[in-house]
mmCIF file of C-alpha atoms in Angstrom:
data_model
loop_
_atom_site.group_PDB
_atom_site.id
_atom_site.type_symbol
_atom_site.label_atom_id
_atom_site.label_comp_id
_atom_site.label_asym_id
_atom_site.label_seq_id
_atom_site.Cartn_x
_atom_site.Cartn_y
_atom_site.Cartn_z
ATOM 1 C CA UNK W 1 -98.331 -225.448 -28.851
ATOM 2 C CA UNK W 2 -99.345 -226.791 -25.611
ATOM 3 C CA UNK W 3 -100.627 -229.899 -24.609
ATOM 4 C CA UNK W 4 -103.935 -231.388 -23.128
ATOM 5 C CA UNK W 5 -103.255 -233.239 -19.995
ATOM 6 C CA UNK W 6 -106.602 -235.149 -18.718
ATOM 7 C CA UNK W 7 -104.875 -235.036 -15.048
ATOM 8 C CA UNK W 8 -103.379 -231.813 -13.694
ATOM 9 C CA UNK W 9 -99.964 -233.566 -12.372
ATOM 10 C CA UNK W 10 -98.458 -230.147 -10.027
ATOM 11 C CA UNK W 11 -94.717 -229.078 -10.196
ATOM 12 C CA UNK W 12 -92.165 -230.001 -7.985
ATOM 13 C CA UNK W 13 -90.042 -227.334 -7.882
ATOM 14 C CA UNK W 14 -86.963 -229.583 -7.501
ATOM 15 C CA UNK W 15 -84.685 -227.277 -9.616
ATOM 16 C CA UNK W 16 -85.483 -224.661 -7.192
ATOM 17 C CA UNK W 17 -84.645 -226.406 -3.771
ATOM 18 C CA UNK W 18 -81.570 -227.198 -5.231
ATOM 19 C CA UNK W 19 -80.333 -223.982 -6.217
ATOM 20 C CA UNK W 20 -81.448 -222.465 -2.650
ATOM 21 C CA UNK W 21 -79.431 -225.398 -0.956
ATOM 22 C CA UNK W 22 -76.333 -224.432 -2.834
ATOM 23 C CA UNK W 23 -76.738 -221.076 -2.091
ATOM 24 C CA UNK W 24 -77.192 -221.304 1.777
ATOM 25 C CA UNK W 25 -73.440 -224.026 1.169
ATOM 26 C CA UNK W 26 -71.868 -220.802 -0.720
ATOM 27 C CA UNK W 27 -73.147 -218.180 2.126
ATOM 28 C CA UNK W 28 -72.431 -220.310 5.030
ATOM 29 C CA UNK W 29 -69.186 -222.809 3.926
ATOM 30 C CA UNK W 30 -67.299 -220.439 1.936
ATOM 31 C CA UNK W 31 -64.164 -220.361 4.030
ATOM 32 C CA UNK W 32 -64.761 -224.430 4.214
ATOM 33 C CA UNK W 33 -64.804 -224.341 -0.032
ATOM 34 C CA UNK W 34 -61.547 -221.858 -0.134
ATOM 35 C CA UNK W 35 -59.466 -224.662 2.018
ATOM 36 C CA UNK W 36 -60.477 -227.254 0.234
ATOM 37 C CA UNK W 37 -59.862 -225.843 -3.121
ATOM 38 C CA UNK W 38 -56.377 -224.636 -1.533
ATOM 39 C CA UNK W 39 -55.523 -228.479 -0.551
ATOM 40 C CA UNK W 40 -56.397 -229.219 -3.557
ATOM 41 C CA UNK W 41 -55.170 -226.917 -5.774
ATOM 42 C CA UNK W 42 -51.711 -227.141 -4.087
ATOM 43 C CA UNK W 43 -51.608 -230.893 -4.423
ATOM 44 C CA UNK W 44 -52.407 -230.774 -8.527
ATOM 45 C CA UNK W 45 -49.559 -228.062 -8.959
ATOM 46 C CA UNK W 46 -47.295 -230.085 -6.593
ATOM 47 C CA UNK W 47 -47.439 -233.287 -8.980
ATOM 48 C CA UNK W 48 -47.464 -231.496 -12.237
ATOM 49 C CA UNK W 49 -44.356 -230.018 -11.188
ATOM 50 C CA UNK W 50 -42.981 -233.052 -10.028
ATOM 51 C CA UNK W 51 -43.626 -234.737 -13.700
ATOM 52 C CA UNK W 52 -42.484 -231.398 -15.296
ATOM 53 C CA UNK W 53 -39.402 -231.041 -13.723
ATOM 54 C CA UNK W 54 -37.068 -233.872 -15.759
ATOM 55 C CA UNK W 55 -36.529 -233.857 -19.452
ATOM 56 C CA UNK W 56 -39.776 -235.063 -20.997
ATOM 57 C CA UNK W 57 -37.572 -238.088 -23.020
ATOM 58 C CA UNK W 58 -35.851 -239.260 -19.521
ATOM 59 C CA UNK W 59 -39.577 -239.536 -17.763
ATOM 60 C CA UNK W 60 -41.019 -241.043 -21.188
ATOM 61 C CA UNK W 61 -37.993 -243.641 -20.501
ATOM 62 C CA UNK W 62 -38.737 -243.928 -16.747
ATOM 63 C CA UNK W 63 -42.593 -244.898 -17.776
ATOM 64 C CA UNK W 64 -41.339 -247.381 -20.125
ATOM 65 C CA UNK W 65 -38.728 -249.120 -17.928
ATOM 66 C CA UNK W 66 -41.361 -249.517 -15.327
ATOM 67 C CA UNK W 67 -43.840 -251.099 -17.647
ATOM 68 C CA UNK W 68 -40.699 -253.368 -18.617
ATOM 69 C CA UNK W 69 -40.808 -254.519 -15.037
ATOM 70 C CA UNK W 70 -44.440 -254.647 -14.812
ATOM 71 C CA UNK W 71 -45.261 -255.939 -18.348
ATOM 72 C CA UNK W 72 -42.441 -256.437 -20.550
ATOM 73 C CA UNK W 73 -39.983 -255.868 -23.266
ATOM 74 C CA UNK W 74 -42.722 -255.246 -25.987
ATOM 75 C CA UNK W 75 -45.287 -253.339 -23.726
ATOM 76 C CA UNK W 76 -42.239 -250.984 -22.831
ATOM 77 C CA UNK W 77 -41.213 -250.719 -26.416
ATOM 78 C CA UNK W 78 -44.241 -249.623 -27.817
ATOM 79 C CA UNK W 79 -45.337 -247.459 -24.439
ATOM 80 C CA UNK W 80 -41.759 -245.797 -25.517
ATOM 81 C CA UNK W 81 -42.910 -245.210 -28.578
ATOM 82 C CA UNK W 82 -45.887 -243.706 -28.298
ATOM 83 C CA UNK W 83 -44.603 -241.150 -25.548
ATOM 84 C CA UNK W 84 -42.145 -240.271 -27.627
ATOM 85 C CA UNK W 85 -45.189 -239.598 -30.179
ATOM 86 C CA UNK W 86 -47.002 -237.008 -27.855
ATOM 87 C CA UNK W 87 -43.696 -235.156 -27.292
ATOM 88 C CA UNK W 88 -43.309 -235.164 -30.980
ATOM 89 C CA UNK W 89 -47.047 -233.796 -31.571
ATOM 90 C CA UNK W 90 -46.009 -230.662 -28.451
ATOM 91 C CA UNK W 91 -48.938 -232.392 -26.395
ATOM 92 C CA UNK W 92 -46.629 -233.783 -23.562
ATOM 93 C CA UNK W 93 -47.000 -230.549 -21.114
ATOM 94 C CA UNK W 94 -50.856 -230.877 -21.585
ATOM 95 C CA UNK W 95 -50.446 -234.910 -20.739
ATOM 96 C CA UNK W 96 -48.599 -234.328 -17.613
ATOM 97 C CA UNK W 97 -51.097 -231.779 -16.399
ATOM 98 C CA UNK W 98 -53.870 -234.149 -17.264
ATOM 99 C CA UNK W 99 -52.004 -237.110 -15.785
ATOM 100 C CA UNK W 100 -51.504 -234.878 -12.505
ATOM 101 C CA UNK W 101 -55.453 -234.197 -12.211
ATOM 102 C CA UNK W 102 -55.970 -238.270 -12.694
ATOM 103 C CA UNK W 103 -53.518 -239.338 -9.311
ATOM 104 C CA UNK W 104 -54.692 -237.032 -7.599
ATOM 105 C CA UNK W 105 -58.441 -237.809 -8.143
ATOM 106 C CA UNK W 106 -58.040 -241.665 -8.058
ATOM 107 C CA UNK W 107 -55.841 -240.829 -4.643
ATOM 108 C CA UNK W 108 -58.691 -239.729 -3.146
ATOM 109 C CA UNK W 109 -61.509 -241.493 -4.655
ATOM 110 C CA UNK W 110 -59.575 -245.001 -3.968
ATOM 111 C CA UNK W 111 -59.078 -243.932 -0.204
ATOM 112 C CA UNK W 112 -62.653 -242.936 -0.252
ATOM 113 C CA UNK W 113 -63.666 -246.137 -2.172
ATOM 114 C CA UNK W 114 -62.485 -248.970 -0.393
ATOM 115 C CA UNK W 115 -62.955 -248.586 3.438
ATOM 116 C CA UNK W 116 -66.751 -247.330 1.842
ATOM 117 C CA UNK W 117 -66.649 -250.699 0.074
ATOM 118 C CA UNK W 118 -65.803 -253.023 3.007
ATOM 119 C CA UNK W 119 -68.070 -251.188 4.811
ATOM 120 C CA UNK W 120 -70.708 -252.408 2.836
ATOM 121 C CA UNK W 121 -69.182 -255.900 2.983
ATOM 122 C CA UNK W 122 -69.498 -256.181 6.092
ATOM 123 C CA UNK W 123 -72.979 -254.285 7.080
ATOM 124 C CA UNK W 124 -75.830 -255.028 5.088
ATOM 125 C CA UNK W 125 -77.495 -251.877 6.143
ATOM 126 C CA UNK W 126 -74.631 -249.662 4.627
ATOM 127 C CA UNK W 127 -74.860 -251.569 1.303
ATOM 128 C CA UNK W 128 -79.180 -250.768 0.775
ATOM 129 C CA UNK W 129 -77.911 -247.254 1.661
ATOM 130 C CA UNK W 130 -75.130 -246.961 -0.593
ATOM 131 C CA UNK W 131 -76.692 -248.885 -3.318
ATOM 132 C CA UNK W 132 -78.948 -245.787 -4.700
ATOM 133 C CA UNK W 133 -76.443 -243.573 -4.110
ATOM 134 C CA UNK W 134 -73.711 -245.207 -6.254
ATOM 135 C CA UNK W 135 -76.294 -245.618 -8.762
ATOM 136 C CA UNK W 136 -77.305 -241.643 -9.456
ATOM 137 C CA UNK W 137 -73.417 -241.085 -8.976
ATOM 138 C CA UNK W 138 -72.920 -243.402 -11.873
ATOM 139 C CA UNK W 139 -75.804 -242.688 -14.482
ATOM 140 C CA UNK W 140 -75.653 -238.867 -13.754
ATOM 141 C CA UNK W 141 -74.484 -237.490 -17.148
ATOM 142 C CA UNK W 142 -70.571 -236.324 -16.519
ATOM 143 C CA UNK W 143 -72.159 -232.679 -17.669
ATOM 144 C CA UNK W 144 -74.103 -232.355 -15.072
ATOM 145 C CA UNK W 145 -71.379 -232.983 -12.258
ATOM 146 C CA UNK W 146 -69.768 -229.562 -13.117
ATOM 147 C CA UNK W 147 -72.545 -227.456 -12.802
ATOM 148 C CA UNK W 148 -72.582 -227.817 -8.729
ATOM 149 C CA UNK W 149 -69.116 -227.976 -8.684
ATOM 150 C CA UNK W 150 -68.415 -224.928 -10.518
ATOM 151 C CA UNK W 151 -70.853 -222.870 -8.233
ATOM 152 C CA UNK W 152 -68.849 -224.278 -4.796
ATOM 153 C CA UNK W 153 -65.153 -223.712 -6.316
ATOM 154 C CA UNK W 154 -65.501 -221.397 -9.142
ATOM 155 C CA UNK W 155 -63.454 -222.377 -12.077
ATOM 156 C CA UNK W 156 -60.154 -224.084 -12.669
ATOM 157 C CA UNK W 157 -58.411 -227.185 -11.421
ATOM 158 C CA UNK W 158 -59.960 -227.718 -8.493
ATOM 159 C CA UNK W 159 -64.387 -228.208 -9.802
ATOM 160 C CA UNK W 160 -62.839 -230.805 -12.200
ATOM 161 C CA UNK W 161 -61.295 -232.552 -9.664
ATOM 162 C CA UNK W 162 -64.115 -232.772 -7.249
ATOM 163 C CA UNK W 163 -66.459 -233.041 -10.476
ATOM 164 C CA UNK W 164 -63.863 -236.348 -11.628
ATOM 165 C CA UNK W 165 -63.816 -238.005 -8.016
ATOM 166 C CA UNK W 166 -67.186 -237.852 -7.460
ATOM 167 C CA UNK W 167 -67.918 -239.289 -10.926
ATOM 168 C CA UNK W 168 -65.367 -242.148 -10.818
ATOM 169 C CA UNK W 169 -66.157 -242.875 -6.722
ATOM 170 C CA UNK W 170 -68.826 -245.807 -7.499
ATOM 171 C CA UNK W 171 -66.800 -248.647 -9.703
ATOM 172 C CA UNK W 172 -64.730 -248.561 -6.764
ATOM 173 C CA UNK W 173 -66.745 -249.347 -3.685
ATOM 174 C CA UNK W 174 -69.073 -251.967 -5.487
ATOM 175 C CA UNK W 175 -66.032 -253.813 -6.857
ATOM 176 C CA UNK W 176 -64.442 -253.567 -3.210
ATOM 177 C CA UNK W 177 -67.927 -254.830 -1.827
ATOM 178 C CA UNK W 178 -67.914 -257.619 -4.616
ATOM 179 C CA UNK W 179 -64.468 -258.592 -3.625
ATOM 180 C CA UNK W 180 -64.529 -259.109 0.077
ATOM 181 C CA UNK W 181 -68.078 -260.735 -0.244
ATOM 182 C CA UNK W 182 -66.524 -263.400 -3.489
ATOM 183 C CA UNK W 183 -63.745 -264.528 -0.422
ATOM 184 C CA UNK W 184 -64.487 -267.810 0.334
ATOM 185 C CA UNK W 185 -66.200 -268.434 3.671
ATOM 186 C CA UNK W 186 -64.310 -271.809 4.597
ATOM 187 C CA UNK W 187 -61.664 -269.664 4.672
ATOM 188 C CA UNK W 188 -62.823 -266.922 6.817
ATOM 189 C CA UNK W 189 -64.199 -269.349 9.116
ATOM 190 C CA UNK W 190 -60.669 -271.090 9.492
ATOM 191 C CA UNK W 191 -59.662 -267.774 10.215
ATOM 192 C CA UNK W 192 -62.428 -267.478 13.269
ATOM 193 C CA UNK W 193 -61.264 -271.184 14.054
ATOM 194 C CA UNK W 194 -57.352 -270.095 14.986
ATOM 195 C CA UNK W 195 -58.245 -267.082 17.029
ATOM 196 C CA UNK W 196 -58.112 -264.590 14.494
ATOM 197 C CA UNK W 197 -59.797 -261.269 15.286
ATOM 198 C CA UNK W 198 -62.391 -259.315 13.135
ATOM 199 C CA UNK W 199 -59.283 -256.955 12.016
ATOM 200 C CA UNK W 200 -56.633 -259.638 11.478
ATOM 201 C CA UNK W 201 -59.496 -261.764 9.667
ATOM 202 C CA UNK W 202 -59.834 -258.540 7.383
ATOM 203 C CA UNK W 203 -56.464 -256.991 6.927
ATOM 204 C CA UNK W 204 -54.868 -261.219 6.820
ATOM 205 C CA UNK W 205 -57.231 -263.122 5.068
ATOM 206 C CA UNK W 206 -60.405 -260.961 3.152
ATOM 207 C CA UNK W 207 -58.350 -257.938 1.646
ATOM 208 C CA UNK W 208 -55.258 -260.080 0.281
ATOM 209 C CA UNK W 209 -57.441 -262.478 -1.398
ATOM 210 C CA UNK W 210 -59.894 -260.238 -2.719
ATOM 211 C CA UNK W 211 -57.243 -257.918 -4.293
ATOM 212 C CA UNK W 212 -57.132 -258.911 -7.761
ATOM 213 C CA UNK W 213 -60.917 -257.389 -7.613
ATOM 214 C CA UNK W 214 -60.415 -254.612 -5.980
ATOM 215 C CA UNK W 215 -57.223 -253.497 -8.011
ATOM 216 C CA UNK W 216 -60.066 -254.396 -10.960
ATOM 217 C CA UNK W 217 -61.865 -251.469 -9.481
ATOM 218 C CA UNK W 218 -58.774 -248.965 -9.130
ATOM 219 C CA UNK W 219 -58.744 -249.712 -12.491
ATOM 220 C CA UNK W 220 -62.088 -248.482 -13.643
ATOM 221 C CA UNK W 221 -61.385 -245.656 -11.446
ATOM 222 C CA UNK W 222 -58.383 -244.540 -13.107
ATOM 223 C CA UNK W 223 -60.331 -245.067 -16.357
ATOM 224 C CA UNK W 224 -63.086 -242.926 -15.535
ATOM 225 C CA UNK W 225 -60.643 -240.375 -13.688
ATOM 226 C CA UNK W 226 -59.479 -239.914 -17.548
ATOM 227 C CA UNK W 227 -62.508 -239.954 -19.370
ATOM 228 C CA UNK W 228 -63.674 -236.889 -16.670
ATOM 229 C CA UNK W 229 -60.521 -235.190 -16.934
ATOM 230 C CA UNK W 230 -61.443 -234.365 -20.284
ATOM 231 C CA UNK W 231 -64.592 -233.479 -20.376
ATOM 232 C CA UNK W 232 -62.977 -231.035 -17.012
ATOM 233 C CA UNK W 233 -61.848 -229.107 -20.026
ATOM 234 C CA UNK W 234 -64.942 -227.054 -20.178
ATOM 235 C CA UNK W 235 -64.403 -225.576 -16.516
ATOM 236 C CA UNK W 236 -61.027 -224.455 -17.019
ATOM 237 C CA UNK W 237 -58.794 -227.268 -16.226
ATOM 238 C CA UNK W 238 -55.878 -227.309 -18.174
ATOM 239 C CA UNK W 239 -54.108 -230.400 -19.756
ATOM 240 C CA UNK W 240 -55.316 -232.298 -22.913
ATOM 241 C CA UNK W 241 -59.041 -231.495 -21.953
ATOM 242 C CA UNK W 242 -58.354 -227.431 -22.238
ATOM 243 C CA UNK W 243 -56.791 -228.750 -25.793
ATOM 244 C CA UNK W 244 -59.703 -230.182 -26.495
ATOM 245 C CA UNK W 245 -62.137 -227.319 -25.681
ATOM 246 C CA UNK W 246 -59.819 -225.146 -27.690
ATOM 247 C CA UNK W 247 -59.774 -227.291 -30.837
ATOM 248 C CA UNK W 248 -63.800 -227.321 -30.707
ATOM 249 C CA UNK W 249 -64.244 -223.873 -29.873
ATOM 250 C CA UNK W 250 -61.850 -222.992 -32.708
ATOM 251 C CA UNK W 251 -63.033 -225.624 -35.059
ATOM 252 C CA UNK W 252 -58.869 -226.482 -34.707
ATOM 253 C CA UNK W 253 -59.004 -230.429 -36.181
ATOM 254 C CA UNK W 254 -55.472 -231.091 -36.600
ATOM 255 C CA UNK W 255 -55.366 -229.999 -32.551
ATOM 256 C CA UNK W 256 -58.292 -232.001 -31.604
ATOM 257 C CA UNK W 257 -56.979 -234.793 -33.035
ATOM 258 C CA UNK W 258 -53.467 -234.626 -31.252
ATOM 259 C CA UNK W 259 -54.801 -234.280 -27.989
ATOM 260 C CA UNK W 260 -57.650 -237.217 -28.767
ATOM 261 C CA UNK W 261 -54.196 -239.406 -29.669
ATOM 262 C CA UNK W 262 -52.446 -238.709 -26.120
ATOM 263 C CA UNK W 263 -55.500 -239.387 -24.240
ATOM 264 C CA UNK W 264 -55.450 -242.468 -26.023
ATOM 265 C CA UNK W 265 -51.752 -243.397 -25.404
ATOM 266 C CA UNK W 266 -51.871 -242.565 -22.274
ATOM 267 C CA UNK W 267 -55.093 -244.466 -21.389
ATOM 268 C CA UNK W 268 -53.530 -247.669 -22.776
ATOM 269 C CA UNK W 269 -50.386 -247.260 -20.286
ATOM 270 C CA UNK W 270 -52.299 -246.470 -17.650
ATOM 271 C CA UNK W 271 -54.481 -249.736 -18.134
ATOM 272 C CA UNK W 272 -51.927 -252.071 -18.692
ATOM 273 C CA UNK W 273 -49.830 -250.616 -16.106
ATOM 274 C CA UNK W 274 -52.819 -251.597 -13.503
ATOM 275 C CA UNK W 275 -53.587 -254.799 -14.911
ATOM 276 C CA UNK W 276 -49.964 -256.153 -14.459
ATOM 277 C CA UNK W 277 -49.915 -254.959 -10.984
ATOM 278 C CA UNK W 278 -53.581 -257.014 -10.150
ATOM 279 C CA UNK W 279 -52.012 -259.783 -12.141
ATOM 280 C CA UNK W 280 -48.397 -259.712 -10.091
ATOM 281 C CA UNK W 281 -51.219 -259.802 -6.667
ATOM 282 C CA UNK W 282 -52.875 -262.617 -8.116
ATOM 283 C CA UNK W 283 -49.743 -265.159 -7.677
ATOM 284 C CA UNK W 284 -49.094 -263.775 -3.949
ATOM 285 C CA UNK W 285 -53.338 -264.675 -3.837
ATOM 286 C CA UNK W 286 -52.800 -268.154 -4.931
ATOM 287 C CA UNK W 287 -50.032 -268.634 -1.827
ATOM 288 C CA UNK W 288 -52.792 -268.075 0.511
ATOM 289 C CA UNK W 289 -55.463 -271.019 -0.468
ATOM 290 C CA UNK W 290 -55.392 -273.677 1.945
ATOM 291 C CA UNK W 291 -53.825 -277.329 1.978
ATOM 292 C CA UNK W 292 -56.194 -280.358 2.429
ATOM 293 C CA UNK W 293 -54.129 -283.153 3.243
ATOM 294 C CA UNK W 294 -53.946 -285.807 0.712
ATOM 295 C CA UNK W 295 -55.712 -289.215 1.093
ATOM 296 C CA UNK W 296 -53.562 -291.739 1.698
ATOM 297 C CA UNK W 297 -52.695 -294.280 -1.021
ATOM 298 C CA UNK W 298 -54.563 -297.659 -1.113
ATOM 299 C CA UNK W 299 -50.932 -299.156 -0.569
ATOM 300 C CA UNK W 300 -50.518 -297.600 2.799
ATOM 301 C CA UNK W 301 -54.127 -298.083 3.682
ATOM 302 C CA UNK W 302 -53.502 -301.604 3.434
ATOM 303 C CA UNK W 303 -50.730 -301.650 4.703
ATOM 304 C CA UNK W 304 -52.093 -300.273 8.257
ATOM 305 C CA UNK W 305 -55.739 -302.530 8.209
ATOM 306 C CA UNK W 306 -52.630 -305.472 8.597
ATOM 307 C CA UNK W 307 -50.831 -303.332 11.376
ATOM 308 C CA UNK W 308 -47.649 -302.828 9.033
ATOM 309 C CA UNK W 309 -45.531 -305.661 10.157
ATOM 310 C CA UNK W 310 -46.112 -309.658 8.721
ATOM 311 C CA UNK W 311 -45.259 -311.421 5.224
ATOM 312 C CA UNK W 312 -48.366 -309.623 4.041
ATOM 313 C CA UNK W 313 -47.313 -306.044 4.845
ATOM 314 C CA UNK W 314 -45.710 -305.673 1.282
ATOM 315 C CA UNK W 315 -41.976 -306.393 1.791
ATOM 316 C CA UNK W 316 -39.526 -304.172 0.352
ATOM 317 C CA UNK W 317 -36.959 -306.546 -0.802
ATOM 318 C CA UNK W 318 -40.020 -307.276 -3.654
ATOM 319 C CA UNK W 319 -39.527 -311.429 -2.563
ATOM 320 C CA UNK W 320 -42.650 -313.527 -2.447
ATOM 321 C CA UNK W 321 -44.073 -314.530 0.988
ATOM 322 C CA UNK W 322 -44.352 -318.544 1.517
ATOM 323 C CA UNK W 323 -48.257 -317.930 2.321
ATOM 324 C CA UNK W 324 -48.783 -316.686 -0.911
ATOM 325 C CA UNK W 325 -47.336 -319.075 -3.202
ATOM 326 C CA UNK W 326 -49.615 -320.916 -5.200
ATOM 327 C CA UNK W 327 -50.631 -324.389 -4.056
ATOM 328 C CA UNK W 328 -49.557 -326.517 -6.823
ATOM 329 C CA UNK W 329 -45.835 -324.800 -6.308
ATOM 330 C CA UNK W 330 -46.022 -326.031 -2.379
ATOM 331 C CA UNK W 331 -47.048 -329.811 -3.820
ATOM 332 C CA UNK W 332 -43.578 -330.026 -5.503
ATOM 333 C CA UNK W 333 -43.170 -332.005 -8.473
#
């Protein structure tokens, strides 16, 4: 059944520009495409290899003695134990593989992210032209990501990487931007005052104090870095996304649910891992603040309106002056 329109409104083929712009990228950058994916590629098998090579118990002990030193006794404990739970359910091969694809996409995304973000800081121009961007980047649905990724790199590893970077790019540059724009500007203008340079007033004075924020945003990137990964699943990545593709395709629940359980375990260290290191950055942030002088006390203020020296300038031996005893005392009795 079709519709009565009382205005013709014509089609933009939009759907159709697109799909000719990504074919002229695949006819004319394909040799750019096979590098990248190469980089790329090689970098992801590099780290999984890395985290595959020890015993899975000694690494699941190496993650928990560094959130000792990060967080604690009990947040190492029960990180401990829940490692030990995906080795138990045979989902810690998957978890490396997925934990491989995050570093590597919050790598790049964070180096993208924050010289992006002071950029913006700093030149209100760059922030009204980021500011639309970030926002389609952000509300695009995650689906929708793979389909122009999968046409530049084919499938595998490497479309879910780009596919996770680009979708976990935006939280942060605008918590960068937020960051150096929240630093107080008495302080930056002390900074000017002393001679400080553009770059030293940047790299001394606006990044360490806005750190705590912008370690806030490497920790929504990591998040969404994991919540991409496995949805990645569906373009061939491996790791606990592929598990879950399998367990839906193969209506598999006891599967699905294993691999839902070490995304979940190993969201929660990677969280709490970040947030004690923004937390550590916030006591070296509250060395930097500035310190006013203290007003004098009303003792001392006194003390020079009489030009410190006389009976009256509060003698230290705590006697009386003569001046100052009373008047029927002087009269004698």
């Amino acid at each position: 059944m079709t519709s009565l329109s009382l205005i013709d409104v014509p089609k933009i083929p939009v759907g159709d520009a697109l799909q000719d712009f990504f074919d002229w990228l695949t006819a004319h950058g394909g040799g750019f495409f096979d590098s990248v994916s190469n980089v790329v590629g090689s970098a992801v098998d590099g780290i999984v290899n890395l985290l595959e090579a020890p015993d899975p118990v000694v690494l699941a002990l190496v993650f928990a003695l560094t959130g000792w030193l990060l967080k604690g006794w009990r947040f190492a404990g029960v990180a401990l134990l829940g490692l030990l739970l995906v080795i138990s359910m045979g989902q810690w091969e998957a978890a490396m593989q997925t934990l491989g694809l995050v570093l590597v996409s919050t790598l790049v995304a964070v180096v993208i992210a924050i010289p992006t973000g002071v950029l913006a800081a700093r030149k209100r121009w760059a922030s009204a032209a980021l500011r639309p961007v970030m926002d389609l980047m952000q509300t695009m649905p995650a689906f929708v990501w793979l389909v122009p990724v999968v046409t530049l790199f084919s499938i595998g590893v490497v479309p879910a990487v780009i596919a996770t970077i680009i979708f976990a790019l935006p939280p942060g540059v605008r918590l960068t931007e937020l960051g150096i724009r929240n630093v107080d500007e008495e302080v930056v203008e002390a900074a000017h005052a002393f001679g400080s340079t553009p770059r030293q007033t940047l790299f001394g004075v606006q990044l360490p104090l806005a750190l705590p924020t912008i370690m806030a945003g490497v920790n929504q990137v990591i998040m969404m870095s994991l919540s991409m990964a496995v949805i990645s699943g569906l373009v061939g990545a491996e790791g606990l996304g592929g598990q879950v593709t399998t367990a839906i395709s193969t209506l598999n629940l006891g599967l699905g649910f294993e691999a839902g359980i070490s995304v979940v375990i190993l969201a929660i260290y990677l969280d709490r891992v970040t947030a004690a290191i923004s937390q550590g950055n916030g006591g070296r942030r509250r060395g930097l603040r500035i310190r006013r002088p203290r007003p004098p006390a009303p003792e001392q203020e006194d003390h020079e309106e009489h030009g410190g020296s006389g009976p009256e300038a509060s003698p230290l031996d705590g006697s009386t002056p003569a001046d100052s005893t009373p008047a029927l005392q002087r009269s004698g009795t």
